[in-house]
mmCIF file of C-alpha atoms and ligand atoms in Angstrom:
data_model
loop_
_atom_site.group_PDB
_atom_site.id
_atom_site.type_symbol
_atom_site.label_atom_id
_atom_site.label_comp_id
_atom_site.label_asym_id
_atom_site.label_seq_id
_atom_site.Cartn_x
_atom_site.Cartn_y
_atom_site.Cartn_z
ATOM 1 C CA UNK A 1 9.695 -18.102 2.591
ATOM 2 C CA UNK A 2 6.957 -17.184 0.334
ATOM 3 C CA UNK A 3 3.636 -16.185 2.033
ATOM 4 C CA UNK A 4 1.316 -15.560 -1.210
ATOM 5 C CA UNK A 5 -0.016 -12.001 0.528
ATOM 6 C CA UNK A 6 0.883 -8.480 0.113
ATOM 7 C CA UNK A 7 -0.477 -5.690 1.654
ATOM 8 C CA UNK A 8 -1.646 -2.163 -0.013
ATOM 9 C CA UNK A 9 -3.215 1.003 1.344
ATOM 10 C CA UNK A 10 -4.980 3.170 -1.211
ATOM 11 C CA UNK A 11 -3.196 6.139 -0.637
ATOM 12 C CA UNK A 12 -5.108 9.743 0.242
ATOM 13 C CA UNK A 13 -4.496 11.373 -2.796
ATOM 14 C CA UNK A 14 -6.019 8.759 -4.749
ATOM 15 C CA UNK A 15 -9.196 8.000 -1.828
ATOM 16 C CA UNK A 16 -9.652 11.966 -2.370
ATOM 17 C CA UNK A 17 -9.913 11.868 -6.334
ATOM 18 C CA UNK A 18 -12.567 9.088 -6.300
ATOM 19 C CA UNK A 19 -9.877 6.310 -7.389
ATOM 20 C CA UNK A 20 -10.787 3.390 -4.957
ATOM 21 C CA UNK A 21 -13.120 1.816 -7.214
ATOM 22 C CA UNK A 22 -10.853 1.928 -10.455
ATOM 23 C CA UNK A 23 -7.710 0.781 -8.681
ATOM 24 C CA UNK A 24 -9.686 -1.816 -6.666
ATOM 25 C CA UNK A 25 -11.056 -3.480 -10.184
ATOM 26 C CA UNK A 26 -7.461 -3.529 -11.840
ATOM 27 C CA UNK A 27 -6.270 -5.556 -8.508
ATOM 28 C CA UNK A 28 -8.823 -8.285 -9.316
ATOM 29 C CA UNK A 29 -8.280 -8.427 -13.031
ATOM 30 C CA UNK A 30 -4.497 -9.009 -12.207
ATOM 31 C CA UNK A 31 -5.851 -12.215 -9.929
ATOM 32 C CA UNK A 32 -5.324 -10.881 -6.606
ATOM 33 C CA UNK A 33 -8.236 -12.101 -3.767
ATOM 34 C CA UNK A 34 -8.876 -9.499 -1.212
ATOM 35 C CA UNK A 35 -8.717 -11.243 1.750
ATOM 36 C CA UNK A 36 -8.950 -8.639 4.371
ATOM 37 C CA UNK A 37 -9.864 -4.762 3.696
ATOM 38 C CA UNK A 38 -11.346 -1.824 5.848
ATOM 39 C CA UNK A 39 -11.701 1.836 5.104
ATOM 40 C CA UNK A 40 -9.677 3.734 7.443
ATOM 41 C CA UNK A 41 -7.367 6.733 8.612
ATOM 42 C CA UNK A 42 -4.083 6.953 10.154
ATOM 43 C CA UNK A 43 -3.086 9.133 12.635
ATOM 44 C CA UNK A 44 0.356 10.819 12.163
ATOM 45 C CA UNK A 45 1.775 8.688 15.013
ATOM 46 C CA UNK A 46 0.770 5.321 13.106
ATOM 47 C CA UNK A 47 1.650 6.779 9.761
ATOM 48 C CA UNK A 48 5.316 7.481 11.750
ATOM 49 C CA UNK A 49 5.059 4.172 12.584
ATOM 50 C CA UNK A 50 4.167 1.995 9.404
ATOM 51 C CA UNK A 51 6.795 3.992 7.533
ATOM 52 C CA UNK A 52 9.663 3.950 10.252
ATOM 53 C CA UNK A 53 12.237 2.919 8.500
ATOM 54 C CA UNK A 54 11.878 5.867 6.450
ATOM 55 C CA UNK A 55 12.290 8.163 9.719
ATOM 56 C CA UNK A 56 15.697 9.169 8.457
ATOM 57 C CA UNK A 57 14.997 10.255 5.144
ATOM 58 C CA UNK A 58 14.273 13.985 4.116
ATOM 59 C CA UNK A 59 10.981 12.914 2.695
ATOM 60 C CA UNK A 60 9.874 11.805 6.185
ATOM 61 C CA UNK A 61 7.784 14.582 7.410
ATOM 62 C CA UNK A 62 5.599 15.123 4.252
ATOM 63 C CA UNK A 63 5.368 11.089 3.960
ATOM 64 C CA UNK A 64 3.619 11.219 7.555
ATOM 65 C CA UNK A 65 1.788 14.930 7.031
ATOM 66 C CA UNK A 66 0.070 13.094 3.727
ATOM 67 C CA UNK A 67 -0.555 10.007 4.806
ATOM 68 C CA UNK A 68 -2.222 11.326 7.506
ATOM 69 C CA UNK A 69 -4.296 13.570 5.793
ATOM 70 C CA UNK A 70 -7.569 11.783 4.454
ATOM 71 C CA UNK A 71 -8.855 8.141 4.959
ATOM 72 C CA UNK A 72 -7.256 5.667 3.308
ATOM 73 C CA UNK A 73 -8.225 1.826 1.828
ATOM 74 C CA UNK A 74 -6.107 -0.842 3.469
ATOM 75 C CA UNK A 75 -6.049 -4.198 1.956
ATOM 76 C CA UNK A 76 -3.957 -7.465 2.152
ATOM 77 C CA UNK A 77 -4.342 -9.289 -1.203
ATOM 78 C CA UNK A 78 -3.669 -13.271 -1.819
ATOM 79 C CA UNK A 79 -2.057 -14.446 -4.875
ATOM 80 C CA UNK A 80 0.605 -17.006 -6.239
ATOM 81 C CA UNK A 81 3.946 -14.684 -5.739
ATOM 82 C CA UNK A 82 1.960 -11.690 -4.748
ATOM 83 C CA UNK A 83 4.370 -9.312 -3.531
ATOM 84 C CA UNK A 84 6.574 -9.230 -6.480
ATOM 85 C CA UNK A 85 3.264 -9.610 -8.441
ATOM 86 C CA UNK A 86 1.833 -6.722 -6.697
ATOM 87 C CA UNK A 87 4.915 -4.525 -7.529
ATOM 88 C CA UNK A 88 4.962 -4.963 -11.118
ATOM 89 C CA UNK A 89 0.892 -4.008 -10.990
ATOM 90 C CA UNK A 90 1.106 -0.963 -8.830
ATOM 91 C CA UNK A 91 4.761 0.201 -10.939
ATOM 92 C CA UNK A 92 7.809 2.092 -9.960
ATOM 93 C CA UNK A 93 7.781 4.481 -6.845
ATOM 94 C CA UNK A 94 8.012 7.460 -9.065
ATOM 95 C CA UNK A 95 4.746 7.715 -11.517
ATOM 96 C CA UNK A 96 6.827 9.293 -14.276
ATOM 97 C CA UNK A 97 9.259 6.522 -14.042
ATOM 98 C CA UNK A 98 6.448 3.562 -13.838
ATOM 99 C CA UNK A 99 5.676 1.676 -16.804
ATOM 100 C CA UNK A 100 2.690 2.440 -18.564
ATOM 101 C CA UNK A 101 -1.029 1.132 -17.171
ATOM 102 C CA UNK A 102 0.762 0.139 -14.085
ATOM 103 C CA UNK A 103 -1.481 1.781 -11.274
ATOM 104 C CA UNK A 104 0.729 4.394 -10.512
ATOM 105 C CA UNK A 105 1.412 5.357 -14.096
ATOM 106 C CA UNK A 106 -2.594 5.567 -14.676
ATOM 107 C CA UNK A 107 -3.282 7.447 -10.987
ATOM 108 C CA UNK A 108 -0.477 8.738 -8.967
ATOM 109 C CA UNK A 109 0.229 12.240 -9.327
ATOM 110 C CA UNK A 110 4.212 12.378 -8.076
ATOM 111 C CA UNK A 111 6.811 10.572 -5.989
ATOM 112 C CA UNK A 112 4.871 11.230 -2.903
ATOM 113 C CA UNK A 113 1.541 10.989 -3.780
ATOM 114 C CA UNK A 114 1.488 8.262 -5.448
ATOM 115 C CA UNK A 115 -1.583 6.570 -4.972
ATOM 116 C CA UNK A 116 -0.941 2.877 -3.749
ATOM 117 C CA UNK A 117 1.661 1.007 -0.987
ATOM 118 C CA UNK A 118 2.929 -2.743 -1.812
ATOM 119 C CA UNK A 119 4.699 -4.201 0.417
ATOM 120 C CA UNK A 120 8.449 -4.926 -0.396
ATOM 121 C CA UNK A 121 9.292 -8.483 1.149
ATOM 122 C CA UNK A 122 6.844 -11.710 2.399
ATOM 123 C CA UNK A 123 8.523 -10.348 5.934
ATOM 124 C CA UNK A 124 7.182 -6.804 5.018
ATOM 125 C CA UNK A 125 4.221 -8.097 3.919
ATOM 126 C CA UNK A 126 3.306 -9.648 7.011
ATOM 127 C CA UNK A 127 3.796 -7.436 9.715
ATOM 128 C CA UNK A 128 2.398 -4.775 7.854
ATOM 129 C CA UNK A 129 -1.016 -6.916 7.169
ATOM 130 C CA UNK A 130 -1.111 -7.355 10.910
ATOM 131 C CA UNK A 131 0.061 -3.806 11.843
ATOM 132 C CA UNK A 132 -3.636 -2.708 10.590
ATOM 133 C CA UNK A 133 -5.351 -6.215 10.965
ATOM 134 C CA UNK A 134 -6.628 -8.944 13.239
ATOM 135 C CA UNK A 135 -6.197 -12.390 12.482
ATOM 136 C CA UNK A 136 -10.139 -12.368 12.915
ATOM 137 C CA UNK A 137 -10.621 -9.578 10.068
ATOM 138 C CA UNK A 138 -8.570 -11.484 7.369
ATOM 139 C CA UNK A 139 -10.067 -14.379 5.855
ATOM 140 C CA UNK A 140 -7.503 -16.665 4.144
HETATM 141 N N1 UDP B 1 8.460 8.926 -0.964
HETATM 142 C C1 UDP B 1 8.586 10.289 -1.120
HETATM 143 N N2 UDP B 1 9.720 10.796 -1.712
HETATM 144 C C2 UDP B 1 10.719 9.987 -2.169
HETATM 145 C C3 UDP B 1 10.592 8.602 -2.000
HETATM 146 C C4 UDP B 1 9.454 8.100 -1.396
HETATM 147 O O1 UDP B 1 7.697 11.049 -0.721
HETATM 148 O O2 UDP B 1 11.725 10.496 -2.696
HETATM 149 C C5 UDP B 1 7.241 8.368 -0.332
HETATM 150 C C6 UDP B 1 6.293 7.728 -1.366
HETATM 151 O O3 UDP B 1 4.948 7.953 -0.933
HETATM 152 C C7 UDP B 1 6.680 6.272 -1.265
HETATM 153 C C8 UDP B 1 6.940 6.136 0.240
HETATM 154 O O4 UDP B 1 7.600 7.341 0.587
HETATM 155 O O5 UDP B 1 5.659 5.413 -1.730
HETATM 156 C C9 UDP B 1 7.801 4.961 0.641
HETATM 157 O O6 UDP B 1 9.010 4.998 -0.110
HETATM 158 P P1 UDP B 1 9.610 3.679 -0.758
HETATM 159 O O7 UDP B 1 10.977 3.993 -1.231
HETATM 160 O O8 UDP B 1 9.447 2.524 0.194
HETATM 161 O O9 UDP B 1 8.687 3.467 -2.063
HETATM 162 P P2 UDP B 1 7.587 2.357 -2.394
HETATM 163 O O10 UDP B 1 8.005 1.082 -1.736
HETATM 164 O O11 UDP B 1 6.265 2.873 -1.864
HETATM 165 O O12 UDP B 1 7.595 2.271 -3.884
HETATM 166 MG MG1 MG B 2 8.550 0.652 0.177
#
């Protein structure tokens, strides 16, 4: 059941090295629409919580400690097949593995800090849009 949204947070390594603008203008070349955005910070309770089903892994604690650590850009972008779309744009999880001018390739600096979410699934992509929005504050 394709939706046509995905949903990104500018990460705060990339927010902290004055990245929002660059990453924001390769999103709309690629065609995406921003439909909903805010600038914003999670606590390390919601950071717990968007990234729960990570709570097992050993990467867990740092995941929360840095994406709690500075604001952050949240966004949910429209597009024809946008979460696998979105993936392709933002590259592989690992910057030294992501293919070259993805997003990550051009601004992440490792595995963890790695500049951009995308969501994973049309399920994913809509409970995480309205984990941090309104149906009010996205305009589809
Ligand atoms: N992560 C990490 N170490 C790892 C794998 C992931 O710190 O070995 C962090 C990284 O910030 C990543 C996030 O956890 O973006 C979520 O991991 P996932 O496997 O879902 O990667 P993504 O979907 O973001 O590419
Ligand atoms: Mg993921």
């Amino acid at each position: 059941m394709a939706n046509n949204i995905t949903f990104t947070m500018i990460k705060p390594d990339a927010v902290a090295a004055g990245h929002i603008g660059a990453i924001l203008a390769q999103i709309n070349k690629a065609g995406f629409k921003i439909v909903a955005m805010k600038y914003t910070k999670l606590s390390a309770e919601k950071a717990g919580e968007f990234y729960d089903v990570h709570r097992e892994r050993g990467f867990f604690g740092e995941l929360v400690d840095f994406m709690s650590s500075g604001p952050i850009v949240a966004a949910v972008l429209e597009k024809d097949n946008a979460v696998e779309d979105f993936r392709t744009l933002i590259g592989a999880t690992d910057p030294a593995k992501a293919a070259p001018g993805t997003i990550r390739a051009l601004f992440a600096k490792n595995i963890g800090e790695n500049a951009v979410h995308g969501s994973d699934s049309d399920e994913n992509a809509l409970i995480e849009a309205s984990f941090h929005f309104s149906k009010m504050e996205m305009f589809r």
